[in-house]
Coordinates of C-alpha atoms in Angstrom, one line a residue:
M15 CA 0.6 -15.1 -30.4
L16 CA -1.6 -12.2 -28.7
V17 CA -0.9 -9.2 -27.1
K18 CA -2.5 -8.2 -24.0
F19 CA -2.0 -5.2 -21.6
F20 CA -2.9 -5.6 -18.0
K21 CA -5.2 -3.3 -16.1
T22 CA -3.7 -0.9 -13.6
E23 CA -5.4 0.9 -11.0
A24 CA -5.0 4.7 -10.5
N25 CA -2.8 5.7 -7.6
G26 CA -2.0 2.2 -6.8
N27 CA 1.0 0.4 -5.6
P28 CA 3.8 1.4 -7.9
L29 CA 5.5 -1.8 -7.4
G30 CA 2.7 -3.9 -7.8
G31 CA 3.0 -5.1 -11.4
L32 CA 6.7 -5.6 -10.9
N33 CA 6.3 -7.7 -7.8
Y34 CA 3.8 -10.0 -9.4
L35 CA 5.8 -10.3 -12.5
L36 CA 9.0 -11.3 -10.4
H37 CA 7.2 -13.5 -7.9
D38 CA 8.6 -16.5 -7.4
N39 CA 5.8 -18.7 -6.0
R40 CA 5.1 -20.4 -9.3
N41 CA 5.7 -23.8 -11.1
A42 CA 9.1 -22.3 -12.9
T43 CA 10.6 -19.3 -11.4
P44 CA 10.5 -16.0 -13.7
E45 CA 13.5 -15.1 -15.7
V46 CA 14.2 -11.5 -16.5
L47 CA 15.6 -11.5 -20.3
I48 CA 16.1 -8.0 -20.8
G49 CA 16.4 -5.2 -18.0
N50 CA 17.3 -4.6 -14.5
P51 CA 14.9 -5.2 -11.6
D52 CA 16.8 -3.0 -9.3
V53 CA 16.8 0.0 -11.4
T54 CA 13.1 -0.5 -12.4
R55 CA 12.2 -0.6 -9.1
E56 CA 13.8 2.7 -7.8
L57 CA 12.2 4.6 -10.8
L58 CA 9.1 3.0 -9.6
L59 CA 9.6 4.4 -6.2
Q60 CA 10.1 8.1 -7.7
N61 CA 6.7 7.8 -9.2
E62 CA 4.9 11.5 -9.4
F63 CA 2.0 10.0 -12.1
T64 CA -1.5 8.6 -11.3
R65 CA -0.2 5.4 -12.8
A66 CA 3.2 4.4 -12.7
Y67 CA 3.8 1.6 -15.2
T68 CA 2.5 0.1 -18.2
S69 CA 2.7 -3.7 -18.2
G70 CA 1.2 -6.8 -20.5
V71 CA 2.2 -9.8 -22.1
L72 CA 2.8 -11.9 -25.2
S73 CA 1.0 -15.0 -24.7
F74 CA 1.6 -17.8 -26.7
E75 CA -0.1 -21.1 -27.6
E76 CA 3.4 -22.8 -28.3
K77 CA 5.1 -24.1 -25.4
A78 CA 8.5 -22.3 -24.2
Q79 CA 10.8 -25.0 -25.7
D80 CA 9.2 -24.7 -29.2
V81 CA 10.4 -21.1 -29.4
D82 CA 14.1 -20.6 -29.6
F83 CA 15.9 -18.2 -27.3
E84 CA 17.0 -16.0 -30.4
T85 CA 13.3 -15.5 -31.6
Q86 CA 12.1 -14.5 -28.1
M87 CA 14.6 -12.0 -27.9
N88 CA 13.7 -10.7 -31.4
L89 CA 10.0 -10.4 -30.5
C90 CA 11.2 -8.7 -27.3
K91 CA 13.0 -5.7 -29.3
S92 CA 10.6 -5.8 -32.3
F93 CA 7.8 -5.0 -29.9
E94 CA 9.6 -2.4 -28.1
K95 CA 10.6 -0.6 -31.4
T96 CA 6.6 -0.6 -32.1
L97 CA 5.0 0.3 -28.7
L98 CA 8.0 3.0 -28.0
A99 CA 8.3 4.0 -31.6
G100 CA 10.3 7.3 -31.6
L101 CA 12.4 6.8 -28.4
K102 CA 15.7 5.6 -28.0
E103 CA 16.9 3.1 -25.4
E104 CA 17.9 5.7 -22.6
Q105 CA 14.6 7.6 -22.9
Y106 CA 12.7 4.7 -21.2
D107 CA 12.7 1.7 -18.9
C108 CA 11.6 -1.4 -20.1
I109 CA 12.3 -4.9 -18.3
W110 CA 11.1 -8.5 -19.7
I111 CA 10.2 -11.3 -17.6
R112 CA 9.6 -14.6 -19.0
H113 CA 7.1 -17.0 -17.5
T114 CA 6.6 -20.9 -18.4
D115 CA 4.9 -21.9 -15.4
K116 CA 1.2 -22.4 -17.2
K117 CA 0.1 -26.0 -16.7
D118 CA 0.5 -26.8 -20.4
G119 CA 3.8 -25.3 -20.3
R120 CA 3.0 -22.2 -22.8
L121 CA 5.3 -19.4 -23.3
E122 CA 4.5 -15.7 -22.0
L123 CA 6.9 -12.9 -22.5
N124 CA 6.0 -10.3 -20.0
F125 CA 6.8 -6.6 -20.6
H126 CA 6.7 -3.8 -17.6
I127 CA 7.6 0.0 -18.7
V128 CA 8.0 2.9 -16.5
N129 CA 5.7 5.7 -17.5
K130 CA 8.4 8.4 -17.3
E131 CA 10.4 9.4 -20.2
L132 CA 14.0 9.4 -18.8
T133 CA 15.6 12.5 -20.3
T134 CA 12.9 15.2 -19.2
N135 CA 11.2 13.3 -16.3
K136 CA 7.9 14.0 -18.2
R137 CA 4.8 11.7 -18.2
L138 CA 5.2 9.0 -20.9
L139 CA 2.0 7.6 -22.5
V140 CA 3.2 4.1 -23.5
Y141 CA -0.5 2.9 -24.7
Y142 CA -3.8 4.3 -25.5
D143 CA -6.0 1.8 -26.6
K144 CA -8.3 3.6 -29.1
I145 CA -5.0 5.1 -30.8
D146 CA -2.6 2.2 -30.4
R147 CA -4.8 -1.0 -31.0
N148 CA -4.5 -0.7 -34.8
R149 CA -0.8 -0.8 -34.6
I150 CA -0.4 -3.3 -32.1
D151 CA -2.8 -5.6 -33.8
T152 CA -0.9 -4.9 -37.2
W153 CA 2.3 -6.3 -35.4
K154 CA 0.7 -9.2 -33.7
S155 CA -0.6 -10.4 -37.1
L156 CA 2.8 -9.6 -38.8
Q157 CA 4.7 -11.8 -36.6
N158 CA 2.6 -14.5 -36.4
D159 CA 2.8 -14.8 -40.1
I160 CA 6.6 -14.6 -40.1
Y161 CA 7.1 -17.2 -37.5
N162 CA 4.1 -19.1 -38.4
F163 CA 2.6 -18.8 -34.4
S164 CA -0.6 -19.8 -33.6
D165 CA -3.0 -16.9 -34.3
P166 CA -6.3 -15.9 -32.7
S167 CA -7.5 -14.0 -35.6
A168 CA -7.1 -17.2 -38.1
P169 CA -10.6 -18.6 -39.3
D170 CA -9.8 -21.8 -37.8
K171 CA -9.8 -20.2 -34.4
K172 CA -12.8 -18.8 -34.2
R173 CA -15.3 -20.2 -31.5
L174 CA -19.2 -20.2 -31.2
T175 CA -18.8 -19.0 -27.9
A176 CA -16.1 -17.2 -25.8
W177 CA -14.9 -17.0 -22.4
N178 CA -13.3 -13.2 -22.6
N179 CA -11.9 -12.3 -19.2
N180 CA -14.5 -13.8 -16.7
F181 CA -13.4 -15.5 -13.7
R182 CA -14.7 -17.8 -10.8
D183 CA -18.5 -17.3 -10.4
R184 CA -18.8 -15.0 -13.6
R185 CA -16.8 -17.7 -15.6
E186 CA -19.1 -20.3 -14.2
A187 CA -22.0 -18.3 -15.2
V188 CA -20.8 -17.6 -18.9
K189 CA -20.4 -21.1 -19.1
L190 CA -24.0 -22.3 -18.1
I191 CA -25.4 -19.5 -20.5
N192 CA -23.0 -20.4 -23.4
E193 CA -24.2 -24.3 -23.1
F194 CA -27.9 -23.0 -22.8
V195 CA -27.5 -20.9 -26.2
L196 CA -25.3 -23.8 -27.8
D197 CA -27.8 -26.7 -27.0
S198 CA -30.8 -24.3 -28.7
Y199 CA -28.4 -23.8 -31.8
V200 CA -27.6 -27.5 -32.2
N201 CA -31.4 -27.9 -32.0
N202 CA -32.2 -25.2 -34.9
E203 CA -34.2 -22.9 -32.6
I204 CA -32.1 -20.0 -33.3
K205 CA -31.4 -18.3 -36.6
N206 CA -30.5 -14.9 -35.8
Q207 CA -28.9 -12.3 -33.2
N208 CA -32.7 -11.6 -32.4
D209 CA -33.6 -15.3 -31.5
V210 CA -30.6 -15.1 -29.0
V211 CA -31.8 -12.0 -27.7
E212 CA -35.3 -13.5 -26.8
L213 CA -33.5 -16.8 -25.6
L214 CA -31.6 -14.7 -22.9
K215 CA -34.5 -12.7 -21.9
S216 CA -36.1 -15.9 -20.8
I217 CA -33.5 -16.6 -18.1
P218 CA -34.4 -15.2 -15.0
D219 CA -33.1 -11.9 -13.7
I220 CA -31.3 -11.6 -17.0
E221 CA -31.3 -8.0 -18.6
I222 CA -30.1 -6.9 -22.0
T223 CA -28.1 -3.9 -21.8
R224 CA -26.3 -3.7 -25.1
I225 CA -26.4 -5.3 -28.5
T226 CA -23.8 -4.8 -31.1
K227 CA -22.7 -6.5 -34.6
N228 CA -20.4 -9.0 -32.7
S229 CA -21.4 -9.3 -28.9
I230 CA -24.5 -9.1 -26.7
S231 CA -23.9 -7.6 -23.0
I232 CA -26.1 -8.5 -20.3
K233 CA -27.1 -7.8 -16.6
H234 CA -27.1 -9.8 -13.4
P235 CA -28.1 -8.8 -9.7
D236 CA -25.4 -11.7 -8.8
F237 CA -22.6 -9.7 -10.4
E238 CA -21.6 -5.7 -10.3
K239 CA -20.4 -5.5 -13.9
N240 CA -22.1 -6.3 -17.0
I241 CA -21.1 -9.4 -18.8
R242 CA -20.2 -9.4 -22.3
L243 CA -21.2 -12.7 -24.3
K244 CA -19.0 -13.1 -27.5
G245 CA -18.5 -15.6 -30.3
E246 CA -20.0 -16.5 -33.4
L247 CA -23.3 -17.4 -31.5
Y248 CA -23.7 -13.8 -30.4
E249 CA -23.0 -12.1 -33.6
R250 CA -25.5 -10.4 -35.8
T251 CA -25.5 -13.2 -38.6
I252 CA -25.5 -16.7 -37.5
K253 CA -25.3 -19.2 -40.0
E254 CA -26.5 -23.1 -39.8
P255 CA -23.9 -25.5 -38.5
E256 CA -23.2 -27.2 -41.9
T257 CA -22.9 -23.9 -43.9
L258 CA -20.7 -22.5 -41.0
A259 CA -18.4 -25.6 -41.0
A260 CA -17.9 -25.3 -45.0
E261 CA -17.3 -21.6 -45.0
K262 CA -14.7 -21.8 -41.7
E263 CA -12.7 -24.3 -43.9
R264 CA -12.9 -22.1 -47.3
A265 CA -12.0 -19.2 -45.1
Q266 CA -8.8 -20.9 -43.2
R267 CA -7.4 -22.1 -46.9
E268 CA -7.7 -18.4 -48.3
Y269 CA -6.2 -17.3 -45.0
E270 CA -3.4 -19.6 -45.4
E271 CA -2.9 -18.7 -49.1
N272 CA -2.8 -14.9 -48.4
R273 CA -0.1 -15.3 -45.9
E274 CA 2.6 -13.6 -48.0
E275 CA 0.7 -10.7 -49.2
R276 CA -0.6 -10.2 -45.7
I277 CA 3.1 -9.8 -44.6
R278 CA 4.0 -7.4 -47.2
E279 CA 1.1 -5.1 -46.2
N280 CA 1.3 -5.4 -42.3
K281 CA 5.3 -4.8 -43.0
R282 CA 4.1 -1.1 -45.0
K283 CA 1.3 -0.3 -42.7
L284 CA 3.4 -0.8 -39.7
K285 CA 6.2 1.3 -41.1
Q286 CA 4.0 3.8 -41.8
L287 CA 2.2 4.1 -38.4
N288 CA 5.4 3.7 -36.2
S289 CA 6.9 6.6 -38.5
S290 CA 3.9 8.7 -37.7
L291 CA 4.0 8.2 -33.9
A292 CA 7.8 8.7 -34.0
K293 CA 7.3 12.3 -35.4
K294 CA 4.7 12.9 -32.7
R295 CA 6.7 11.7 -29.8
Y296 CA 9.6 13.5 -31.1
H297 CA 8.0 16.9 -31.1
H298 CA 6.4 16.3 -27.8
F299 CA 9.2 15.7 -25.9
A300 CA 11.4 18.3 -27.6
K301 CA 9.4 21.2 -25.7
F302 CA 10.8 20.2 -22.9
E303 CA 14.3 20.7 -20.9
R304 CA 16.6 17.7 -21.3
I305 CA 18.7 16.8 -18.3
D306 CA 22.2 17.4 -18.9
F307 CA 23.8 14.5 -17.8
D308 CA 27.5 15.5 -18.2
N309 CA 27.2 18.3 -16.3
N310 CA 25.1 16.8 -13.0
N311 CA 27.4 13.8 -12.2
S312 CA 29.4 15.4 -9.4
A313 CA 28.6 13.6 -6.0
N314 CA 30.2 16.7 -4.5
G315 CA 27.6 19.0 -6.1
I316 CA 24.7 17.2 -4.9
G317 CA 24.3 19.5 -1.5
R318 CA 23.8 22.6 -3.8
L319 CA 21.4 21.1 -6.1
S320 CA 17.8 21.9 -5.7
E321 CA 15.6 18.6 -5.1
R322 CA 14.4 18.7 -8.7
E323 CA 18.0 18.4 -10.3
V324 CA 18.7 16.1 -7.4
S325 CA 16.1 13.8 -9.0
R326 CA 17.2 14.3 -12.4
E327 CA 20.7 13.5 -11.6
Q328 CA 19.6 10.1 -9.9
M329 CA 17.4 9.6 -13.1
A330 CA 20.6 10.3 -15.1
R331 CA 22.6 7.7 -13.3
M332 CA 20.2 5.2 -13.4
Q333 CA 19.6 5.6 -17.1
K334 CA 23.3 4.9 -17.7
L335 CA 23.3 1.9 -15.5
H336 CA 20.1 0.7 -17.6
S337 CA 21.7 1.4 -20.7
N338 CA 24.9 -0.5 -19.7
E339 CA 23.0 -3.5 -18.2
R340 CA 21.2 -3.8 -21.4
K341 CA 24.3 -3.7 -23.8
Q342 CA 26.4 -5.9 -21.6
G343 CA 23.9 -8.9 -20.6
L344 CA 23.3 -10.1 -17.3
L345 CA 26.8 -9.8 -15.5
L346 CA 26.0 -11.7 -12.5
D347 CA 25.9 -15.1 -14.4
R348 CA 29.4 -14.6 -15.4
L349 CA 30.8 -13.5 -11.9
A350 CA 31.6 -16.9 -11.1
S351 CA 33.3 -18.1 -14.0
I352 CA 35.5 -15.1 -14.2
R353 CA 36.6 -15.6 -10.3
E354 CA 37.3 -19.3 -11.0
Q355 CA 39.5 -18.1 -14.0
I356 CA 41.3 -15.7 -11.8
E357 CA 42.0 -18.4 -9.4
Q358 CA 43.7 -20.7 -12.0
P359 CA 47.6 -20.8 -11.4
E360 CA 48.5 -21.0 -15.2
L361 CA 46.9 -17.6 -15.5
E362 CA 49.2 -15.8 -12.8
E363 CA 52.6 -15.9 -14.8
K364 CA 51.2 -14.2 -18.3
P365 CA 47.4 -13.6 -18.6
S366 CA 45.7 -14.0 -22.1
E367 CA 44.1 -11.2 -24.1
K368 CA 40.7 -13.2 -23.0
Y369 CA 41.5 -13.0 -19.3
E370 CA 42.3 -9.3 -19.5
Q371 CA 38.9 -8.6 -21.1
E372 CA 37.6 -10.5 -18.3
I373 CA 39.3 -8.8 -15.4
K374 CA 38.1 -5.3 -17.1
T375 CA 34.4 -7.0 -17.3
R376 CA 34.8 -7.7 -13.5
L377 CA 35.9 -4.2 -12.5
E378 CA 33.0 -2.5 -14.8
K379 CA 30.7 -4.9 -12.8
V380 CA 32.2 -3.7 -9.5
R381 CA 31.7 -0.4 -10.5
Y382 CA 28.5 -1.0 -11.6
E383 CA 27.5 -2.5 -8.3
S384 CA 29.4 0.5 -6.0
A385 CA 27.0 3.1 -8.4
A386 CA 23.7 1.0 -7.7
N387 CA 24.5 1.0 -4.1
Q388 CA 25.2 4.7 -3.9
L389 CA 21.9 5.2 -6.0
V390 CA 19.9 2.9 -3.5
I391 CA 21.3 5.0 -0.3
A392 CA 20.4 8.1 -2.4
S393 CA 16.9 7.1 -2.9
S394 CA 16.4 5.8 0.7
V395 CA 17.5 9.4 1.9
R396 CA 15.1 11.0 -0.6
R397 CA 12.3 8.7 0.4
I398 CA 12.9 9.7 4.1
A399 CA 12.9 13.5 3.1
T400 CA 9.9 13.0 1.1
A401 CA 8.0 11.3 4.3
I402 CA 9.2 14.3 6.5
R403 CA 7.6 16.8 3.9
E404 CA 4.5 14.6 4.0
A405 CA 4.3 14.5 7.6
I406 CA 4.7 18.2 7.8
K407 CA 2.3 19.1 5.1
T408 CA -0.4 16.7 6.8
L409 CA 0.1 18.4 9.8
R410 CA -0.4 21.7 8.5
E411 CA -3.5 20.6 6.9
R412 CA -4.9 19.0 10.3
T413 CA -4.0 22.3 11.9
Q414 CA -6.0 24.4 9.0
E415 CA -8.9 22.0 9.8
L416 CA -8.9 22.5 13.6
E417 CA -8.7 26.1 13.0
E418 CA -11.8 25.9 10.6
I419 CA -13.8 23.6 13.2
I420 CA -12.9 26.2 16.1
F421 CA -14.0 29.2 13.8
F422 CA -17.4 27.6 12.9
K423 CA -18.0 26.3 16.4
R424 CA -17.4 30.1 17.7
E425 CA -19.6 31.2 14.9
Q426 CA -22.4 28.7 15.8
R427 CA -22.1 29.8 19.5
L428 CA -22.5 33.4 18.2
D429 CA -25.4 32.4 16.1
E430 CA -27.0 30.7 19.3
S431 CA -26.6 33.4 21.5
R432 CA -28.1 36.1 18.7
T433 CA -31.0 33.5 18.2
T434 CA -31.6 33.4 22.2
E435 CA -31.5 37.3 22.4
R436 CA -34.2 37.4 19.8
N437 CA -36.6 34.8 21.3
E438 CA -36.0 36.7 24.8
L439 CA -37.0 40.0 22.9
R440 CA -40.0 38.5 21.1
A441 CA -41.3 37.1 24.3
E442 CA -41.0 40.4 26.3
E443 CA -42.6 42.3 23.1
Q444 CA -45.7 39.8 23.3
H445 CA -45.8 40.0 26.9
V446 CA -46.3 43.7 26.7
R447 CA -48.9 43.4 24.0
E448 CA -50.9 41.0 26.3
V449 CA -50.7 43.3 29.1
Q450 CA -51.9 46.1 27.1
S451 CA -54.8 44.3 25.7
S452 CA -56.1 43.0 28.8
E453 CA -56.1 46.9 30.0
V454 CA -57.9 48.0 27.0
L455 CA -60.8 45.1 26.6
P456 CA -62.6 46.1 29.8
T457 CA -63.1 49.8 28.3
D458 CA -64.6 48.5 25.3
H459 CA -66.8 46.5 27.1
N460 CA -68.6 49.2 29.1
K461 CA -68.6 51.4 25.7
K462 CA -70.7 48.3 24.3
S463 CA -73.0 48.4 27.4
A464 CA -73.4 52.1 27.3
G465 CA -74.9 52.2 23.6
G466 CA -77.5 49.5 24.3
G467 CA -76.3 47.0 21.7
I468 CA -73.1 46.0 19.3
T469 CA -72.3 48.6 16.9
L470 CA -71.8 47.0 13.4

């Protein structure tokens, strides 16, 4: 199992990630395990930040049927606890969506988190690679050891070459380069990283841009971004084929023997890292004013609240709905069976305790749907108001731009007028000088003639 975070575009479509994860144009329909897509969607539509969400996947080599449902749920909750350390469930919105549509039936548990702390409406930094990678890798290693999942960090999973995240033409180019280098390795033509660098330089149009301990980056005019070549063949130290096979087998035995020790160490390390992050997040959000859910739940008071307070009230409602959804599970799947039991004649005379409980559950579901509908309506009104404000703002900006253009045009005409006047004045002065010069020249000529020569 590995953990991968998806890239998100700055100022991109806030619903892009959620729509992709829920898109049903797949071999197998996506399944929502935890969370409520409607609540998540409303939160995303209220986005005020450069990036509205953080999303990623727990990707398994194992097939979906080989990992029982309880284990999948435990992994989701454990990952949430690590990634969002220091936060309670009501402070964030996280939805889990299962994919099983890959050709080989591999299991994928996708997570999607809104980048907003719900009790303060402040930005929530879910994951920062340079700081959080070590913590997430520790969690990944721990879960792989506990559940005996296929571990990409295991020695027997290490490959001579790797594909990385290259697709289409880039993937084909990397494939050809890998085959070229691998062929040279098999023929004992390369012994170290320097030999690989020289080999790559012999390929037309290839430029070496970066060399690290574990990789070589190249540039090719057909691709806008550089290509990073990874794998044992691109590392600083390259072993001979026979030596490499023996060392890999020995390393794998040691890796399996140290499993229990690794589990103990990773548990200790993860607890320490999570505790440190939890303290930082607690002190960070403690600085901000928190939403008072109890005093902001009156529908009659919405008209008297400021726009910010209305937004907070809607956030509070969504938070409560989301919390109820997580605690009660998927109520929609239960509604049909409850309706059937209500219609059964034997229950009309004397309902059982189970029947009474199911009626209560149904009533809660009805109230939930009513609140959700109110939420959608309020959100729609707010979006329309926001659109109107944006239109007015745009109109003002364009009016200001037009005024500036008129001002600059007026100044330009004045400058042209001044330039014309100056040119005309210079022309008149030049004409006067020419006239005066023509009157002086004959007199000088007469004086020269009378003197009998040129005076030096």
